[in-house]
Protein backbone atom coordinates (compact mmCIF):
# COMPACT_ATOMS: atom_id res chain seq x y z
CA UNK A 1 -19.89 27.93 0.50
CA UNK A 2 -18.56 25.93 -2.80
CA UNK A 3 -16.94 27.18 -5.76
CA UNK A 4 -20.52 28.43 -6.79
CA UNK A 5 -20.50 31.70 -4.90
CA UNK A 6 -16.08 32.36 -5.03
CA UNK A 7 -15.03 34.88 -8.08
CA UNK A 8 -11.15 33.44 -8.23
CA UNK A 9 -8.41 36.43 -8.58
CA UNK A 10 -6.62 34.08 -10.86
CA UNK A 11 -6.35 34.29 -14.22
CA UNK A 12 -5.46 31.78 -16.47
CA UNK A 13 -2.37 31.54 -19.12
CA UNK A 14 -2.15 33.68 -22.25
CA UNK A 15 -3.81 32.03 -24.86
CA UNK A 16 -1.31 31.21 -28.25
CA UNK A 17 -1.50 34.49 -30.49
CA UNK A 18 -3.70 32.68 -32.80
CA UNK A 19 -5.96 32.06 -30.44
CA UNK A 20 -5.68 35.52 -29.70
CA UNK A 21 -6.08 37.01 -33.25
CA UNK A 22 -9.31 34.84 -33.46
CA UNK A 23 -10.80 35.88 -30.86
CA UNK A 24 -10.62 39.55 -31.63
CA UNK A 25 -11.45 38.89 -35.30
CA UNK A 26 -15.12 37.48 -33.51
CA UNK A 27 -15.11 40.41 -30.98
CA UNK A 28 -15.16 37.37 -28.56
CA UNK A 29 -16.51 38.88 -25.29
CA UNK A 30 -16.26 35.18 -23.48
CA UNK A 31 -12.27 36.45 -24.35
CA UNK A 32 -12.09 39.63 -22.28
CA UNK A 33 -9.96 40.15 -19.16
CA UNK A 34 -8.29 36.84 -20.35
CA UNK A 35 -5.47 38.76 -22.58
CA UNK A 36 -5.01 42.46 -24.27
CA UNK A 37 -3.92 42.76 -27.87
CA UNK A 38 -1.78 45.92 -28.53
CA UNK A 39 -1.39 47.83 -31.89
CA UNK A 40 1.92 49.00 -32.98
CA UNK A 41 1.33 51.45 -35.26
CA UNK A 42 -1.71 53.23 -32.64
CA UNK A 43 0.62 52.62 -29.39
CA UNK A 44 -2.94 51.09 -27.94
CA UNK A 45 -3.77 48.39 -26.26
CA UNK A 46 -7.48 46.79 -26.49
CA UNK A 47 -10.15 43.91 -25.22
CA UNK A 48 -10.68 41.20 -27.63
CA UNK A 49 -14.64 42.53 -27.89
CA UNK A 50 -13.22 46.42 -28.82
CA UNK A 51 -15.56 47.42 -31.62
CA UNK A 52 -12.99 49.39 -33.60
CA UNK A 53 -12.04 48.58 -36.74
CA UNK A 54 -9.46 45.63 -36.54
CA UNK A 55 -5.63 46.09 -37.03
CA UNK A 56 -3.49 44.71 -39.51
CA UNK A 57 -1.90 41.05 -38.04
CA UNK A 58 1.79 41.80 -38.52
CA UNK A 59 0.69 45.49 -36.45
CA UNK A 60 -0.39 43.05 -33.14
CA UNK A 61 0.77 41.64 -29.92
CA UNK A 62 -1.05 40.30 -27.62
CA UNK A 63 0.02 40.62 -23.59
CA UNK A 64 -1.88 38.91 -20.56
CA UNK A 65 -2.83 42.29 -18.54
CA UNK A 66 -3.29 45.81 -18.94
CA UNK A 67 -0.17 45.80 -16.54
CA UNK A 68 2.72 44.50 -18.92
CA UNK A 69 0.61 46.44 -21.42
CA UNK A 70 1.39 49.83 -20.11
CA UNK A 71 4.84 48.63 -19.37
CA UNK A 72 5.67 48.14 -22.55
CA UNK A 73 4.95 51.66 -23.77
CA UNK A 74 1.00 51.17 -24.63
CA UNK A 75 -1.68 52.86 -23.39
CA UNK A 76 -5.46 52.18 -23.12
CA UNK A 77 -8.01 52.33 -26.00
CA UNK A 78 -10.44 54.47 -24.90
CA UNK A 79 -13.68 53.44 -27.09
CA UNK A 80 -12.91 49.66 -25.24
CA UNK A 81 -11.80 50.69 -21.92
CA UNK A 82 -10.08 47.45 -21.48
CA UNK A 83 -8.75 48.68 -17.74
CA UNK A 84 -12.64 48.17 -16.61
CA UNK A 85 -12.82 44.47 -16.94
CA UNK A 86 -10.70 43.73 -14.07
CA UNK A 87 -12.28 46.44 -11.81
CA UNK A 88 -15.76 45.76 -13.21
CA UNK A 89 -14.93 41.59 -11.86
CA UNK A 90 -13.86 43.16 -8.21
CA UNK A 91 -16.82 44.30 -8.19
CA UNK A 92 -19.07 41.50 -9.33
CA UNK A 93 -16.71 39.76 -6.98
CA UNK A 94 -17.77 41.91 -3.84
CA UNK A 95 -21.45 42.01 -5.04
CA UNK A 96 -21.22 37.92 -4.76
CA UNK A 97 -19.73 37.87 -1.22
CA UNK A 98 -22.39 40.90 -0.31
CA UNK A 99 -25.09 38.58 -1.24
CA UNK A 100 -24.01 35.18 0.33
CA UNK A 101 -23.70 37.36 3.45
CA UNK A 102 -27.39 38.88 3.50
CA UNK A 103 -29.84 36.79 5.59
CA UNK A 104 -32.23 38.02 3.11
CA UNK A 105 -31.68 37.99 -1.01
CA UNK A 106 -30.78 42.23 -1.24
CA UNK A 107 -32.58 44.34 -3.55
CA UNK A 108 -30.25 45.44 -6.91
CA UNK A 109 -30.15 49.04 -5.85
CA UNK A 110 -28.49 47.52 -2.31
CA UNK A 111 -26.05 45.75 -4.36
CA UNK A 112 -25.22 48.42 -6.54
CA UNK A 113 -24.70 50.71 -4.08
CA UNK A 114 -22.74 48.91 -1.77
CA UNK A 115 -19.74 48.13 -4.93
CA UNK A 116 -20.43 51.61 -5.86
CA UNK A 117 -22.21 51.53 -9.17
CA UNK A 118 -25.28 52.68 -10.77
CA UNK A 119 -28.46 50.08 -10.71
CA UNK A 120 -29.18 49.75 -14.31
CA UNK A 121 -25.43 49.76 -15.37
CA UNK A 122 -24.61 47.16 -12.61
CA UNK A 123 -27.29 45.04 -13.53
CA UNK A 124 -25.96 44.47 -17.04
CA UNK A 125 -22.99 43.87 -15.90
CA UNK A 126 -23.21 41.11 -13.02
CA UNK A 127 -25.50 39.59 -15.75
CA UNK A 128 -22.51 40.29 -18.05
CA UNK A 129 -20.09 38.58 -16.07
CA UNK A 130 -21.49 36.21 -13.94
CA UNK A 131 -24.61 34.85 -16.47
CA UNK A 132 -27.58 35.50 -14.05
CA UNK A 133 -28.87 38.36 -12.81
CA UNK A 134 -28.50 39.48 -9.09
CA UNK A 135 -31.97 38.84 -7.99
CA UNK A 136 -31.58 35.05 -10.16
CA UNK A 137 -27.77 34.80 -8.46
CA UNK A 138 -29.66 35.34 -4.90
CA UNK A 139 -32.52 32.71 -5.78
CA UNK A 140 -30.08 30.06 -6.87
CA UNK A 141 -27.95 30.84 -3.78
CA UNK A 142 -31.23 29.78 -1.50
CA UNK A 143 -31.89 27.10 -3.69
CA UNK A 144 -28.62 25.59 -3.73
CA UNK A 145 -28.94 25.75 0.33
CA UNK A 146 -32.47 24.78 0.43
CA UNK A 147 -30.61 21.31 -1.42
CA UNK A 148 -28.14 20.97 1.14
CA UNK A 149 -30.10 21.33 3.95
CA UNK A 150 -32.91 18.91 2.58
CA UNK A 151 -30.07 16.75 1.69
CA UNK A 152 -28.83 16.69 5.24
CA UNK A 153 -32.27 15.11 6.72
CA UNK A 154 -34.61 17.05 8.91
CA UNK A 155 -38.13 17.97 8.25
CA UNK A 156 -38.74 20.42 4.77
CA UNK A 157 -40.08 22.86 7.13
CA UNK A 158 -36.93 23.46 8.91
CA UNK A 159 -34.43 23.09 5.92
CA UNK A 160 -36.58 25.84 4.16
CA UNK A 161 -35.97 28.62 7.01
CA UNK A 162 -32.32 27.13 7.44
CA UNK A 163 -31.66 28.03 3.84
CA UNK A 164 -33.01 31.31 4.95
CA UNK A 165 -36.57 32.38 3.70
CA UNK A 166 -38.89 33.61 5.43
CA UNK A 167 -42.29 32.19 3.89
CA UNK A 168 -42.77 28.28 2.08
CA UNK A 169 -44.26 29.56 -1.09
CA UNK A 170 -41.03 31.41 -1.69
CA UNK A 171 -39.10 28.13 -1.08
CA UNK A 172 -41.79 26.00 -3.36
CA UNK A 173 -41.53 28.69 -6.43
CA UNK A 174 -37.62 28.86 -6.18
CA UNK A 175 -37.36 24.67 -5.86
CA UNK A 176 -40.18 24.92 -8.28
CA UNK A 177 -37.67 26.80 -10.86
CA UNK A 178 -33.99 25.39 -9.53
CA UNK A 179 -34.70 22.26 -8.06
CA UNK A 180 -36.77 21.18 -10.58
CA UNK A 181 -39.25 19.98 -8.20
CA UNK A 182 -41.13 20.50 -4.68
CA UNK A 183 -38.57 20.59 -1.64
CA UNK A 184 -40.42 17.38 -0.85
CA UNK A 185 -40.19 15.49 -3.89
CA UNK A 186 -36.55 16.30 -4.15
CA UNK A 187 -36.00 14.89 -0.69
CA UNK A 188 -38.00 11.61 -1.34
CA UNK A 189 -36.72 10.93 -5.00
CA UNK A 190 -38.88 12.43 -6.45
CA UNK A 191 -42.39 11.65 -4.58
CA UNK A 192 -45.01 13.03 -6.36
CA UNK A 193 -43.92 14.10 -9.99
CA UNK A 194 -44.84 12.25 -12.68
CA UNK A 195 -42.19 11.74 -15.37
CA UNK A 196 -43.24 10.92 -18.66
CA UNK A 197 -40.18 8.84 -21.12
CA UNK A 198 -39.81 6.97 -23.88
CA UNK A 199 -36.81 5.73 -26.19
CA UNK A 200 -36.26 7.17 -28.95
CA UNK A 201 -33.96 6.05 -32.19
CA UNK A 202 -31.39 8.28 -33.49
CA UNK A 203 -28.72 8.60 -35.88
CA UNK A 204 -25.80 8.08 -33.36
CA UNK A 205 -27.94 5.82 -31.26
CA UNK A 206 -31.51 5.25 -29.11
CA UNK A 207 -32.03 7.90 -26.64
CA UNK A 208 -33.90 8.19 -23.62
CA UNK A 209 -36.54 11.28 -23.22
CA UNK A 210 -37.76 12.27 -20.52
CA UNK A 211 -39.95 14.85 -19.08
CA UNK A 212 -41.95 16.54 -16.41
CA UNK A 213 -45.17 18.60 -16.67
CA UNK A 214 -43.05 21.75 -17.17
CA UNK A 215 -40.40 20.18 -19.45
CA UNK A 216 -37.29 17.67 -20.63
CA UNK A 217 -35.40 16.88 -17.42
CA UNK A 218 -33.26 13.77 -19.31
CA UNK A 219 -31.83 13.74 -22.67
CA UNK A 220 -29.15 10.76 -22.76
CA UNK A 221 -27.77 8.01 -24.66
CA UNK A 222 -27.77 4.06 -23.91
CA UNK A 223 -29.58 4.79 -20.97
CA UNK A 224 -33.34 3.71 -20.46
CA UNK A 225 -36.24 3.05 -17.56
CA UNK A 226 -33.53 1.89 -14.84
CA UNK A 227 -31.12 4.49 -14.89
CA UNK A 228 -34.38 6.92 -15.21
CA UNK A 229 -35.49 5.16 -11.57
CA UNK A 230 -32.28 5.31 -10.47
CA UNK A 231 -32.34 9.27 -10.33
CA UNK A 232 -36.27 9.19 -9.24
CA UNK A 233 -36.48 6.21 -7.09
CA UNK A 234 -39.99 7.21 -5.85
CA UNK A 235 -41.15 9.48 -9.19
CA UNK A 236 -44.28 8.23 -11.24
CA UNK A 237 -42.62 7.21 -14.24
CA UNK A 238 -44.97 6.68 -17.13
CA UNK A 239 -44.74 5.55 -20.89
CA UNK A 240 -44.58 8.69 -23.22
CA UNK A 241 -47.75 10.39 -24.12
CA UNK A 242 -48.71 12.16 -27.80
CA UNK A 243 -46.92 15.51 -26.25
CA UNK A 244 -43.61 13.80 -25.64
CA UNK A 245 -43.88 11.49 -28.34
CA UNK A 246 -43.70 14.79 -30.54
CA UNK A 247 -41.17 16.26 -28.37
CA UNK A 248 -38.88 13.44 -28.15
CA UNK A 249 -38.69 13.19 -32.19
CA UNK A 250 -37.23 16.93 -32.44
CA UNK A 251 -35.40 15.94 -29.80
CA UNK A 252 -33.44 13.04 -32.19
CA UNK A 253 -33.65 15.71 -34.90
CA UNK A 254 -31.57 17.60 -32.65
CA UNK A 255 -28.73 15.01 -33.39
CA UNK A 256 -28.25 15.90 -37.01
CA UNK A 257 -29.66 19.51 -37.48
CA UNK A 258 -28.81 21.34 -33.72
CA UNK A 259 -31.20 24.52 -34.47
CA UNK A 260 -34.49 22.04 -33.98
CA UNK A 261 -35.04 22.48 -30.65
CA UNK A 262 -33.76 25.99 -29.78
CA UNK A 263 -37.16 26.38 -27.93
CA UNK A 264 -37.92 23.07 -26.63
CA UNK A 265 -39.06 23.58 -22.80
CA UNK A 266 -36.82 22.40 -19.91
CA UNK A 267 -37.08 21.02 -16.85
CA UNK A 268 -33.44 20.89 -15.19
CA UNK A 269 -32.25 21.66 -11.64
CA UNK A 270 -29.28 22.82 -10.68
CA UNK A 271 -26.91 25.61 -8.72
CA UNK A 272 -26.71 29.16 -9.81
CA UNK A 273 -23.38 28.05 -10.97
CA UNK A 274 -23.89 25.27 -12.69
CA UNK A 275 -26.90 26.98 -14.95
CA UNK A 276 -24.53 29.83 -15.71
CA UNK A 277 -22.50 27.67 -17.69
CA UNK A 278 -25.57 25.48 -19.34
CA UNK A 279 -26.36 28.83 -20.25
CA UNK A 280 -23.12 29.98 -21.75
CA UNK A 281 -23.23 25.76 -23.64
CA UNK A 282 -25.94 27.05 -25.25
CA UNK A 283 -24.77 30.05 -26.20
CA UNK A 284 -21.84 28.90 -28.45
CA UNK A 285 -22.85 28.27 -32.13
CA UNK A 286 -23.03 25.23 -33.78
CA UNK A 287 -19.97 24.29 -35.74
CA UNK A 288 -17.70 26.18 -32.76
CA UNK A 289 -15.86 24.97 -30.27
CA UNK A 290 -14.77 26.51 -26.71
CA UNK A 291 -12.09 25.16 -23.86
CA UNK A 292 -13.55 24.61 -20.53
CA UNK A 293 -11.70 28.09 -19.83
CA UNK A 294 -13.59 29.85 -22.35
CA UNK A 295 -16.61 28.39 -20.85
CA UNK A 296 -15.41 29.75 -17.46
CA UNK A 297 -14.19 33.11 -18.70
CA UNK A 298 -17.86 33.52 -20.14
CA UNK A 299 -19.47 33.52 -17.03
CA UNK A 300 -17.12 35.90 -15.53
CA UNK A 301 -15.10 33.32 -13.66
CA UNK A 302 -12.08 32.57 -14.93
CA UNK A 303 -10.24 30.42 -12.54
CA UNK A 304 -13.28 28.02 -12.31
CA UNK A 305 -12.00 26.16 -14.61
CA UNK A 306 -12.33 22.81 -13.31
CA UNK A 307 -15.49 23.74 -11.64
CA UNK A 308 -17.05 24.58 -15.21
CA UNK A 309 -15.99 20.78 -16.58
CA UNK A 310 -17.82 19.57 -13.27
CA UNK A 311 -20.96 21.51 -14.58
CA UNK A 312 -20.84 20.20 -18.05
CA UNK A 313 -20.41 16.90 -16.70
CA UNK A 314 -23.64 16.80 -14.65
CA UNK A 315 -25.52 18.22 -17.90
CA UNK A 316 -28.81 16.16 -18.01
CA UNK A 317 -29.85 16.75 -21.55
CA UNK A 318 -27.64 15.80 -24.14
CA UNK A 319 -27.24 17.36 -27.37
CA UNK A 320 -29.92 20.43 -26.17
CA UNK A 321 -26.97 21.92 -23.73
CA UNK A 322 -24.44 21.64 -26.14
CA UNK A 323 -21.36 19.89 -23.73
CA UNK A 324 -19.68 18.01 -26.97
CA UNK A 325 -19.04 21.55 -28.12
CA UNK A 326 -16.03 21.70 -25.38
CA UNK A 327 -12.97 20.52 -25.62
CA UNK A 328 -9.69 20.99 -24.09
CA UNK A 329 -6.97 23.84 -24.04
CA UNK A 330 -4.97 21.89 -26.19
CA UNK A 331 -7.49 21.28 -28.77
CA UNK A 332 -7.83 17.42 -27.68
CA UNK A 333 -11.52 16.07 -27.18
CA UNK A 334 -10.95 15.46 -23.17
CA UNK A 335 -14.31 14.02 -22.12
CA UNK A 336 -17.73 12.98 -22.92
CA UNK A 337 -20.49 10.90 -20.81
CA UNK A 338 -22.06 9.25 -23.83
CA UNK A 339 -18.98 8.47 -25.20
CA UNK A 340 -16.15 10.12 -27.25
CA UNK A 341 -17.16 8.42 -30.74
CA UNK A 342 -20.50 10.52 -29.99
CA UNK A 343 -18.76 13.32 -29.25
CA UNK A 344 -16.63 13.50 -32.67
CA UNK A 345 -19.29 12.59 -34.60
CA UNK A 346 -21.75 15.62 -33.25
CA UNK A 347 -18.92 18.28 -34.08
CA UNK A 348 -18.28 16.64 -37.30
CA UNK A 349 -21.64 16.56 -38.40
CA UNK A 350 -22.00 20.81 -37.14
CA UNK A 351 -18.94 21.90 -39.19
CA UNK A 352 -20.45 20.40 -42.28
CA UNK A 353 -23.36 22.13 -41.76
């Protein structure tokens, strides 16, 4: 399988203590597992999310592990139990592998049971760590094979039990959900689904709008009917409707106030993976920024680094899955598919805010 379904053991470097002291002065969750900031004048060492009252700075150090932690003299807070993230990601690792390996998507108390937790506690947690939930992980697992296999030619009917369900109307409601469309329509460009678009004006720019009947499946810049048939060679693309013409103007509102289309409906396929980190995108505030190892880190996988940039790259709706809000480790812009002017010029306009 691809770097989808792969928890990496590898970790990646200790962020500068600034970075550090910021992201336990947020309690930054996305930050745990990723370093361990020990208190002097306690002798403890926490997670960056520990709920206790915060230290003093000049009374904290910051370490990569629990490991050099301990070595140094420190020992675990107990309200944080910061020695659980690492164990807590073996497991979500072994629940992952446990569920590529079922011919048929396991029930949570299976799971649970076979990394030794309890249901309801593991639950939160792969959701915790991973984004998704194990029954959604197991759906977009199928889905991602149903793609592959339809991709790879053959009839529907076969890729559908190759990606390993046993019924069609499973298949349709997961491609339905993942795929954005029918296994059929995906494997003829769209066949059948009608795609509503228009251009819209905005203040960085026209953008193109488009959506199906269950939501906005292209948000983009300098980009208009052409490229649109160019993703849906055989989809029936139509002018925009009163629905989308009201849609498509929050949609450029979106541009200068980012809260006006928090629940604008969506139409977007992709892997298990790959909506994991949309998800975590739209989970960072306006005004903030995140490194594509933050993003990673969120989503419980920390050495997917370049797999994470991959995702936001292939992000279909601008400005509603917040990509311009990640930048690089080094604080530099790195890149942007409508253009790094845009990009500046979207966080500039959210810090003001």
């Amino acid at each position: 399988m691809n770097q989808m379904t792969r928890l990496s053991p590898s970790a990646p470097a200790l962020p500068d203590d600034d970075a550090c002291w910021a992201a336990f002065m947020a309690r930054d969750r996305a930050m745990d597992g990723r370093f361990v900031g020990c208190v002097a004048t306690t002798g403890i060492y926490c997670k960056p999310s520990c709920a206790a009252r915060h230290p003093r700075r000049e009374n904290m150090s910051f370490l990569p592990d629990p490991a050099a932690a301990r070595a140094a003299g420190f020992r675990a807070c107990l309200r944080c139990r910061p020695d659980e993230i690492g164990r807590d990601r073996l497991a979500v690792e072994a629940a992952v592998a446990f569920i590529e390996a079922a011919e048929e998507a396991p029930l949570l108390e299976q799971v649970a049971a076979h990394v030794g937790y309890a249901p309801h506690h593991f639950h939160r947690l792969f959701k915790r760590e991973t984004g998704l939930t194990p029954a959604a992980f197991a759906r977009g697992l199928r889905a991602e094979r149903l793609k592959t296999a339809l991709d790879q030619g053959g009839s529907v009917t076969e890729a559908i039990y190759e990606a390993g369900y046993n019924a069609p109307s499973r298949a349709y409601a997961d491609a339905e959900a993942h795929l954005g469309m029918t296994p059929s329509a995906w494997k003829d460009g769209g066949r059948g689904v009608t795609i509503r678009w228009r251009i819209v004006d905005s203040s960085l720019g026209p953008m193109l709008v488009a959506a199906t009947e269950k939501g906005l499946c292209r948000i983009s810049f300098g980009e208009g009917e052409a490229e649109l048939r160019a993703r849906f060679p055989h989809a029936d693309l139509r002018r925009a409707d009163p629905a989308l013409d009201a849609m498509a103007g929050r949609v450029a509102a979106l541009v200068d106030d980012p809260a006006a289309g928090a629940d604008l409906p969506v139409d977007v396929r992709g892997t298990a993976f790959q909506q994991a980190i949309w998800a975590a995108l739209r989970a960072i505030p306006p005004g903030e920024t995140r490194s594509y190892g933050d993003i990673a880190a969120a989503i419980g996988r920390p050495g997917a680094v370049r797999a994470a940039g991959t995702a936001c790259g292939d992000n279909n709706l601008a400005v509603l899955i917040p990509c311009h809000r990640v930048v690089r480790s080094d604080g530099s812009m790195g890149g942007y598919a409508w253009g790094l002017d845009r990009k500046r010029a979207l966080l500039a306009r959210e810090t003001l805010k």
